[in-house]
mmCIF file of C-alpha atoms in Angstrom:
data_model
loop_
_atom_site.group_PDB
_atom_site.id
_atom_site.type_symbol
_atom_site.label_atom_id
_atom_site.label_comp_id
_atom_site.label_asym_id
_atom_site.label_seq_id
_atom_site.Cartn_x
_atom_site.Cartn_y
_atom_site.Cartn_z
ATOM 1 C CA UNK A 181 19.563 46.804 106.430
ATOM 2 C CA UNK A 182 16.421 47.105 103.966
ATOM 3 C CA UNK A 183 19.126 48.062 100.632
ATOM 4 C CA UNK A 184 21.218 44.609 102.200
ATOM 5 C CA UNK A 185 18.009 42.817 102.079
ATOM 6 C CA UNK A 186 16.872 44.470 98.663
ATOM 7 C CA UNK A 187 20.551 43.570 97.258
ATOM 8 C CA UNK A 188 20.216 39.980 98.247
ATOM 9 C CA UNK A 189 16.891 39.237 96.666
ATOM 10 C CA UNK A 190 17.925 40.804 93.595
ATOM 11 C CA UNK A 191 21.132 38.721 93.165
ATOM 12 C CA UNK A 192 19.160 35.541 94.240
ATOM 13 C CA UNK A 193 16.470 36.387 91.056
ATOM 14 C CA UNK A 194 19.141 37.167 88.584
ATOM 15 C CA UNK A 195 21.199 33.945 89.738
ATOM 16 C CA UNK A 196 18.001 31.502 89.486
ATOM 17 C CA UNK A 197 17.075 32.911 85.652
ATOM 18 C CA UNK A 198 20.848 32.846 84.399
ATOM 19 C CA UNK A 199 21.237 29.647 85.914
ATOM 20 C CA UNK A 200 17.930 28.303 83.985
ATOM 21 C CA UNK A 201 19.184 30.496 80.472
ATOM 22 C CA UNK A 202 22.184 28.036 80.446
ATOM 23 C CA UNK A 203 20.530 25.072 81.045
ATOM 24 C CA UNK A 204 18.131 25.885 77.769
ATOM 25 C CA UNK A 205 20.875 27.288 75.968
ATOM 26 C CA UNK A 206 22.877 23.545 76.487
ATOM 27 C CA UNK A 207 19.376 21.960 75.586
ATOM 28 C CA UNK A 208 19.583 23.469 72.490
ATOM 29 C CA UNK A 209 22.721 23.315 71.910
ATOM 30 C CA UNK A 210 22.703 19.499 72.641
ATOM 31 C CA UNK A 211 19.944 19.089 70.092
ATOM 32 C CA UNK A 212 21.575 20.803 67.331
ATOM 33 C CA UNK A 213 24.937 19.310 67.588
ATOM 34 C CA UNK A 214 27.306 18.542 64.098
ATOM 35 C CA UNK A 215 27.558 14.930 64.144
ATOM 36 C CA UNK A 216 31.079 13.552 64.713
ATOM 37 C CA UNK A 217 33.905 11.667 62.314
ATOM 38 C CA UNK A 218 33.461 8.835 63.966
ATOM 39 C CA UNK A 219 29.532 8.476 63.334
ATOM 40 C CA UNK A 220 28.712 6.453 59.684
ATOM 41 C CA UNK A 221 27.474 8.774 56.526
ATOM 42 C CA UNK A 222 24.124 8.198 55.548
ATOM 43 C CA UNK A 223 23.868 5.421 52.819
ATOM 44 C CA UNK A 224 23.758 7.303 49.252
ATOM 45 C CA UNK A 225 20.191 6.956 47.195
ATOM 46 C CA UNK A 226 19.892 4.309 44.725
ATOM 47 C CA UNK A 227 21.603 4.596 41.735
ATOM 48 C CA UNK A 228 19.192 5.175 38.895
ATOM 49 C CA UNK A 229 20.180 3.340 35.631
ATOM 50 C CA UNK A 230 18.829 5.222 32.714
ATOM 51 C CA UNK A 231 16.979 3.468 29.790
ATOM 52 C CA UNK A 232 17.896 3.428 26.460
ATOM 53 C CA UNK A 233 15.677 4.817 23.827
ATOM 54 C CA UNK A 234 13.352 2.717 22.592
ATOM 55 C CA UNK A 235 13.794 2.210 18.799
ATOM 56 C CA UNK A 236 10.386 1.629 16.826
ATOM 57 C CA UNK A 237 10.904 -1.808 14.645
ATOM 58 C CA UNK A 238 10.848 -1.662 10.778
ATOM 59 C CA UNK A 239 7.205 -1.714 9.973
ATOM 60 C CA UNK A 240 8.958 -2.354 6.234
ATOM 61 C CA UNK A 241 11.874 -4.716 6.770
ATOM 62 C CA UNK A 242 13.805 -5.640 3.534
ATOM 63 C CA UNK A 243 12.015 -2.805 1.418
ATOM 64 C CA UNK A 244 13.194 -4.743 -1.928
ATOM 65 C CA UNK A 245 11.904 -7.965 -0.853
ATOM 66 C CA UNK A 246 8.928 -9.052 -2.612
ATOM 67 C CA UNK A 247 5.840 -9.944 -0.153
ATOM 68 C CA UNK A 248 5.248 -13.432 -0.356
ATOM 69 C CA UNK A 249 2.325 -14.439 -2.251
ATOM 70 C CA UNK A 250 -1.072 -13.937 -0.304
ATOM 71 C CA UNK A 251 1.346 -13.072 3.016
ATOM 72 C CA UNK A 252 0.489 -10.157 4.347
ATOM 73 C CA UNK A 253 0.000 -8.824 8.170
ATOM 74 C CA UNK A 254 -2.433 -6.266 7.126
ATOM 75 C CA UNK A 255 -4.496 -8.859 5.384
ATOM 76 C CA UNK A 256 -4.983 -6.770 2.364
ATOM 77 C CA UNK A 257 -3.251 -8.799 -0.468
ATOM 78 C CA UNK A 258 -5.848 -10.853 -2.239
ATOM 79 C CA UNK A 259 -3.721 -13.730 -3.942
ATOM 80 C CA UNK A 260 -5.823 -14.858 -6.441
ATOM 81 C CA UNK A 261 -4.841 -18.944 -5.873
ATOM 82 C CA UNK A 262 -6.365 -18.725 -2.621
ATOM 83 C CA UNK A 263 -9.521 -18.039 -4.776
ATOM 84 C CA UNK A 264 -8.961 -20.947 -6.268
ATOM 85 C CA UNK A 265 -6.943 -19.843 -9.855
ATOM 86 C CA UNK A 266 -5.151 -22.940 -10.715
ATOM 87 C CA UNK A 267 -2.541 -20.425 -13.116
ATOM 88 C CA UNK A 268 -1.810 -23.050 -15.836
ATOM 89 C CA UNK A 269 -2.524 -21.543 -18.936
ATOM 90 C CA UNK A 270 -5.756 -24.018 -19.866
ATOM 91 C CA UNK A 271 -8.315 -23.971 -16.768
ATOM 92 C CA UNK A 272 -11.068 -21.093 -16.795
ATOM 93 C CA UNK A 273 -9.365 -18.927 -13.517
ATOM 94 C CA UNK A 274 -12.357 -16.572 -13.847
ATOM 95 C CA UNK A 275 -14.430 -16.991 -11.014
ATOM 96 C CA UNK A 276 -10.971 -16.631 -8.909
ATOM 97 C CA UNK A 277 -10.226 -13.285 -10.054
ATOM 98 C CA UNK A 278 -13.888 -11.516 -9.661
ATOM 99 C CA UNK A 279 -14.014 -13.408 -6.540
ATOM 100 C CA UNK A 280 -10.612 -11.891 -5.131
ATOM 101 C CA UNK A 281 -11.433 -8.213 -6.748
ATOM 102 C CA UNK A 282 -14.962 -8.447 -4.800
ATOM 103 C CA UNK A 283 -12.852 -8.693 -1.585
ATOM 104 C CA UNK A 284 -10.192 -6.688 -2.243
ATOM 105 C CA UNK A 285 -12.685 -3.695 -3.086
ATOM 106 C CA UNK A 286 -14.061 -3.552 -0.135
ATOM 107 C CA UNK A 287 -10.938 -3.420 1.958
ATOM 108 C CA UNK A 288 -9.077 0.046 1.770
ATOM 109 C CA UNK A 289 -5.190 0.029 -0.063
ATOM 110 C CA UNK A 290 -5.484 -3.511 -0.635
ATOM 111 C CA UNK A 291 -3.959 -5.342 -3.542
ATOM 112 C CA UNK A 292 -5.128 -8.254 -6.241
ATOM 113 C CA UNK A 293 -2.304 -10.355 -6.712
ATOM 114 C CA UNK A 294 -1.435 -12.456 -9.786
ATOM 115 C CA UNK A 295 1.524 -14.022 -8.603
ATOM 116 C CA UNK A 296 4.541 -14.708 -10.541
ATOM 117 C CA UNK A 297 4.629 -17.980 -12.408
ATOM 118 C CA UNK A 298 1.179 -18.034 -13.156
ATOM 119 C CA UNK A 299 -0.085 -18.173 -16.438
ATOM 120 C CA UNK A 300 -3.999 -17.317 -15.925
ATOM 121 C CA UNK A 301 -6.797 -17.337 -18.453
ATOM 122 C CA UNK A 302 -9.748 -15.792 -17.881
ATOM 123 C CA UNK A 303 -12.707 -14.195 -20.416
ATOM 124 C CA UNK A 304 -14.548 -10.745 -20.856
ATOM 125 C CA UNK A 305 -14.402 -9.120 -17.633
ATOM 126 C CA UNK A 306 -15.723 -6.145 -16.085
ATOM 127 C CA UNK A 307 -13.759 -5.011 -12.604
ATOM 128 C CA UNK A 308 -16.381 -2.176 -11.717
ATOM 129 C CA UNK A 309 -16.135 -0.173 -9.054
ATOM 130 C CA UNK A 310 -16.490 2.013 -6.871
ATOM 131 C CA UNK A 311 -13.866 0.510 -4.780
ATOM 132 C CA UNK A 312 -12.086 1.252 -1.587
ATOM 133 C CA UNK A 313 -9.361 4.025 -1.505
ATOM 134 C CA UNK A 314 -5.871 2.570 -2.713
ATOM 135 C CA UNK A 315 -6.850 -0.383 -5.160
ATOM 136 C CA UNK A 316 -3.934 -2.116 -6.867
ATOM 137 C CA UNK A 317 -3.957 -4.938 -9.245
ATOM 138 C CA UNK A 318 -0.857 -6.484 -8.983
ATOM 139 C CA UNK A 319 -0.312 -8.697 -12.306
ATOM 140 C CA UNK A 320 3.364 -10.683 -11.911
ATOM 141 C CA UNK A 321 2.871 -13.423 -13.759
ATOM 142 C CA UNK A 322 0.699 -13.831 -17.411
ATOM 143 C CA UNK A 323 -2.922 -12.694 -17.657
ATOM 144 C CA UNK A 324 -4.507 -13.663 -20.898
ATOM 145 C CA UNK A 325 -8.214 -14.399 -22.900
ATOM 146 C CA UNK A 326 -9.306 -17.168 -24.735
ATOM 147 C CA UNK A 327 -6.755 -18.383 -27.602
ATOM 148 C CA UNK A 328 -8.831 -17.144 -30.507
ATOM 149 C CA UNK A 329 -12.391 -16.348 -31.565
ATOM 150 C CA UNK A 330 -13.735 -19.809 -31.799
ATOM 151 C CA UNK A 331 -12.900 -20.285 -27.883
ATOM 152 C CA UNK A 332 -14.633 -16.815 -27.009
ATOM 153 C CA UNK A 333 -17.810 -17.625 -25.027
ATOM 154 C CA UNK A 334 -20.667 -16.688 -26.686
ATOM 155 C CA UNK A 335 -22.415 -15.244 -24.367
ATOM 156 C CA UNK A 336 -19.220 -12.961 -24.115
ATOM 157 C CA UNK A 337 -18.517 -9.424 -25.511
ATOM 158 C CA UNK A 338 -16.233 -9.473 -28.455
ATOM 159 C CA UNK A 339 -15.526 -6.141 -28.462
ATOM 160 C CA UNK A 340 -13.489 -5.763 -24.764
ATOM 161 C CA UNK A 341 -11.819 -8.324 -22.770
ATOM 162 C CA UNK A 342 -10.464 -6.495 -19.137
ATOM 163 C CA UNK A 343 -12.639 -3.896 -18.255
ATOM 164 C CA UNK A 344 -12.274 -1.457 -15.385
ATOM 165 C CA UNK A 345 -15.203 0.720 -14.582
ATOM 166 C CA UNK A 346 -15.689 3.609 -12.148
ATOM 167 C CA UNK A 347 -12.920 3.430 -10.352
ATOM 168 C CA UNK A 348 -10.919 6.518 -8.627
ATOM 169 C CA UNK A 349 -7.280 5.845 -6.957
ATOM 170 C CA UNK A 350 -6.788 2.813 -8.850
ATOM 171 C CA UNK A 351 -3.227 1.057 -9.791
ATOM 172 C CA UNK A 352 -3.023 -1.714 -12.190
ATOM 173 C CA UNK A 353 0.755 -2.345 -11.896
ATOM 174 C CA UNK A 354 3.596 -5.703 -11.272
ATOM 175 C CA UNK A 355 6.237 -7.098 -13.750
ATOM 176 C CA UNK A 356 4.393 -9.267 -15.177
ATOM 177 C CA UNK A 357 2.898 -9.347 -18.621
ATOM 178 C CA UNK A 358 -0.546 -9.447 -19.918
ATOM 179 C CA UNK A 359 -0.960 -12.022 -23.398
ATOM 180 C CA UNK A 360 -3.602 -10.746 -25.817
ATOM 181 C CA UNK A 361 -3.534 -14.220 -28.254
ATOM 182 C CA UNK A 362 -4.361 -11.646 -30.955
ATOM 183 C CA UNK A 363 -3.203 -13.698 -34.337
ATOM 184 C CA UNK A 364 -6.148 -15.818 -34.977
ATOM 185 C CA UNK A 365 -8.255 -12.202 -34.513
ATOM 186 C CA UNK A 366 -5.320 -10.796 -36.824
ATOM 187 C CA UNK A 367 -6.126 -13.575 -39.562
ATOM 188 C CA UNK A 368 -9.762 -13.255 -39.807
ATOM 189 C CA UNK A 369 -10.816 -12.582 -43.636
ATOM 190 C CA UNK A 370 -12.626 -9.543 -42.345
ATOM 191 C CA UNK A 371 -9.380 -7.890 -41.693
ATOM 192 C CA UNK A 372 -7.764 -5.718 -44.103
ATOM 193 C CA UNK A 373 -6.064 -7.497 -46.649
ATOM 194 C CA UNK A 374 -7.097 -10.882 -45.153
ATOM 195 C CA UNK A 375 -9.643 -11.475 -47.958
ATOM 196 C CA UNK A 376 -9.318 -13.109 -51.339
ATOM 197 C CA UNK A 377 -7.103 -10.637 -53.783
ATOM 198 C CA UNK A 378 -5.344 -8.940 -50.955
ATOM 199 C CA UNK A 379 -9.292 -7.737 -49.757
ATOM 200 C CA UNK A 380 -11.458 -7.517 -46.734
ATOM 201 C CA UNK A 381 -14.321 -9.486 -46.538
ATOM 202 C CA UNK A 382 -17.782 -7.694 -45.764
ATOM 203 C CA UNK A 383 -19.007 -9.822 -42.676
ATOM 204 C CA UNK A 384 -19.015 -8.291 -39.188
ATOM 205 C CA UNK A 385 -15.456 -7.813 -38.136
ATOM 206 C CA UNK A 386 -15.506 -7.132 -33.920
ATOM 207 C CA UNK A 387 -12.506 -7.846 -32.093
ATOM 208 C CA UNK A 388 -12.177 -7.240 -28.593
ATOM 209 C CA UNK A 389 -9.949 -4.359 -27.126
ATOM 210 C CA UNK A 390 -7.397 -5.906 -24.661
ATOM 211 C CA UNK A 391 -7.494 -3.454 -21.490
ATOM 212 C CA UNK A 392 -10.552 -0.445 -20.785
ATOM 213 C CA UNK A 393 -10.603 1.743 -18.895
ATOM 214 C CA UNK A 394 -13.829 3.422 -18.393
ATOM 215 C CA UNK A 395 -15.668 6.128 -16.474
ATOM 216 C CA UNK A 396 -12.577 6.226 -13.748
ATOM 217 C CA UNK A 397 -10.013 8.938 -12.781
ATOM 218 C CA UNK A 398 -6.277 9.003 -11.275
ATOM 219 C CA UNK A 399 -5.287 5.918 -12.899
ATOM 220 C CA UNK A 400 -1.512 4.230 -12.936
ATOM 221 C CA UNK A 401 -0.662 1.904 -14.919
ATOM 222 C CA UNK A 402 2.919 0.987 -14.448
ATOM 223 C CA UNK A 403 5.927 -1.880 -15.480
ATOM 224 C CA UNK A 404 3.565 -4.233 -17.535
ATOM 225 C CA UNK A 405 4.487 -6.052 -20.715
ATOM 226 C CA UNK A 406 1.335 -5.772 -22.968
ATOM 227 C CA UNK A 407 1.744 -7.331 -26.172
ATOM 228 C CA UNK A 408 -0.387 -9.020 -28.775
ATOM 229 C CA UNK A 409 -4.415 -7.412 -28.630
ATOM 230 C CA UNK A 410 -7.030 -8.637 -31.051
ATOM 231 C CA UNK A 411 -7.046 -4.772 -31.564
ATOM 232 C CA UNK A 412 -6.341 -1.997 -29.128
ATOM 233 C CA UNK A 413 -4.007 -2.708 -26.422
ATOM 234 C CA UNK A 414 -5.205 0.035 -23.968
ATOM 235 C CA UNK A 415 -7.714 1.947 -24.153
ATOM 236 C CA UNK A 416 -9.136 5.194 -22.167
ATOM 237 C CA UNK A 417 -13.012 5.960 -22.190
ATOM 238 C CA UNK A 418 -14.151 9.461 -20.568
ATOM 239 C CA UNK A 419 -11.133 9.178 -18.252
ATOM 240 C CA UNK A 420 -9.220 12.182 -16.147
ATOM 241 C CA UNK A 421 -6.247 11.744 -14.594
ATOM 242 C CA UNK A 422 -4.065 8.884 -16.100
ATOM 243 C CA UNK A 423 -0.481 8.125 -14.885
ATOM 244 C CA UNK A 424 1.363 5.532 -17.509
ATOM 245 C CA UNK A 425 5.198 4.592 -16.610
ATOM 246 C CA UNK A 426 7.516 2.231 -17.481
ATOM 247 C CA UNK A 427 5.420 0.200 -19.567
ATOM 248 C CA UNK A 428 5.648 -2.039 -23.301
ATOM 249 C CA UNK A 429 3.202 -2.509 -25.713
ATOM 250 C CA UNK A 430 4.208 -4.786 -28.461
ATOM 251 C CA UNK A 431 2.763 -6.397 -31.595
ATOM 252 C CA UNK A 432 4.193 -7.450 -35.500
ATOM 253 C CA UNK A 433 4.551 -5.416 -37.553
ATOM 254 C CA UNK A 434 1.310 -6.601 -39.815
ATOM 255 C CA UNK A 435 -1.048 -6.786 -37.109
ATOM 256 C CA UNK A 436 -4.330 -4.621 -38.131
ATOM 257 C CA UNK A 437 -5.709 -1.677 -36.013
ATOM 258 C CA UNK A 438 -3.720 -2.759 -33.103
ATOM 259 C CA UNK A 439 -3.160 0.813 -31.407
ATOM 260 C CA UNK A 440 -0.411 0.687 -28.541
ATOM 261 C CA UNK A 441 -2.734 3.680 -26.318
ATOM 262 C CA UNK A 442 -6.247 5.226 -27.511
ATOM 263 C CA UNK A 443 -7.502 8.121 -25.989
ATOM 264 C CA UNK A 444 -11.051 8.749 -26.043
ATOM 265 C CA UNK A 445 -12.649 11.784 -24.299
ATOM 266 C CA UNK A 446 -9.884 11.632 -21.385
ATOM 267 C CA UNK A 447 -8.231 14.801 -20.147
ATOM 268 C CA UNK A 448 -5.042 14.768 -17.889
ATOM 269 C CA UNK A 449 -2.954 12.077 -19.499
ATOM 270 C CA UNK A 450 0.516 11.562 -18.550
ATOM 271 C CA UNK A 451 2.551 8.698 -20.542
ATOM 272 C CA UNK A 452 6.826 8.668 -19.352
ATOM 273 C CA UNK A 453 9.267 6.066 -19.568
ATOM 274 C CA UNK A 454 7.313 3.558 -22.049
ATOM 275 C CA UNK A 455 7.821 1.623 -25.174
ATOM 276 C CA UNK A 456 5.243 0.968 -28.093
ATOM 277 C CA UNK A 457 5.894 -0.556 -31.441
ATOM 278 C CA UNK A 458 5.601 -3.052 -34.066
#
């Protein structure tokens, strides 16, 4: 009777916990059930368009486009009509030009511009420097001097007209052409064979050199017309570093002591592309 008895409780244990094993195992089983056909797909993500590179504008649109005159984003063309150079051939555009070179000196790669057209006379200057990195004196239309000796000031040196002093990175450059006025220099009786008899008279004979450059290193001078000094054309005092290119120096045939290039204590001189004669 007591192994009936043991028998019974045992099969009444092992029928409660198998009987609560299935119940857990259909819990779970209910939880982790595949979802059917008939419920809907989740939505897909957004679609994600992609961008197309982003192309840097031109900071230099139309590369062979001349900049307007005195238009320039950067600010650093100096036209010199906004200085007030009237460009006509007869008014005195001097005060425009050392006005614009005293502003564009102090800003860093910024340019002088002489714009084309202009026909601008001014007298015995001296650009000095020292200047901001990058200088360039852009000369498109006509620079000349005074039309002779008698209209030289007087308080003005006869023996230089454009000078450029300590300078270092500087560019005097354009397509434009620079007008010496040199015959009425060429016909004083002081020249040679001016004089009576085919000779030179004995008074003081000073003419003015058209273009110095003195004191100043890694110069360029480049696509200029120069034509026509009193005496030299260009001329290079205790220089180093000179770039010429592409440039013409011109004057007749009979015109005294007018050297096309003089080199005077300057080291480092490079001269390609030009043309000088008489």
């Amino acid at each position: 009777m007591r192994i009936l008895s043991g028998i019974l409780v045992v099969y009444l244990i092992s029928t409660l916990l198998f009987g609560q094993l299935i119940y857990v195992a259909r819990g779970r089983f209910h939880y982790h059930k595949r979802r059917g056909l008939s419920d809907p797909p989740p939505p897909p993500p957004p679609a994600v368009t992609a961008k197309p590179p982003q192309v840097p504008s031109d900071p230099y649109p139309n590369p062979n486009q001349d900049p307007a005159p005195g238009d320039s984003d950067s600010g650093c063309i100096f036209d010199v009509t906004s200085f007030g150079a009237v460009g006509d051939g007869s008014c005195d555009d001097t005060a425009a030009f050392k006005d614009a070179w005293k502003a564009a000196c102090a800003v860093q790669s910024s340019v002088v511009l002489a714009p084309e057209g202009g026909v601008f006379k001014i007298t015995s200057t001296i650009f000095s420097g020292p200047c901001k990195p990058g200088l360039v004196f852009q000369l498109d239309g006509v620079l000349m001097p005074p039309d002779g000796p008698e209209e030289w000031p007087e308080k003005d040196s006869k023996s230089q007209w454009l000078v450029f002093y300590r300078l270092d990175g500087f560019t005097f450059a354009g397509k434009g052409t620079v007008e010496g006025n040199g015959q009425k220099w060429w016909d004083l009786p002081c020249k040679p064979h001016r004089g009576p008899d085919g000779s030179s008279s004995s008074e003081p004979c000073v003419s003015p050199t058209m273009i110095r450059f003195f004191m100043s290193n890694n110069i360029e001078v480049g696509g200029l017309r120069i034509q026509n000094s009193p005496q030299f054309h260009m001329k290079f005092d205790g220089c180093e570093g000179v770039s010429i290119n592409d440039i013409q120096i011109s004057s007749p045939k009979l015109s005294p002591n007018t050297d096309g290039i003089h080199l005077g204590n300057t080291r480092s001189v490079a001269i390609h592309n030009s043309v000088v004669s008489n």
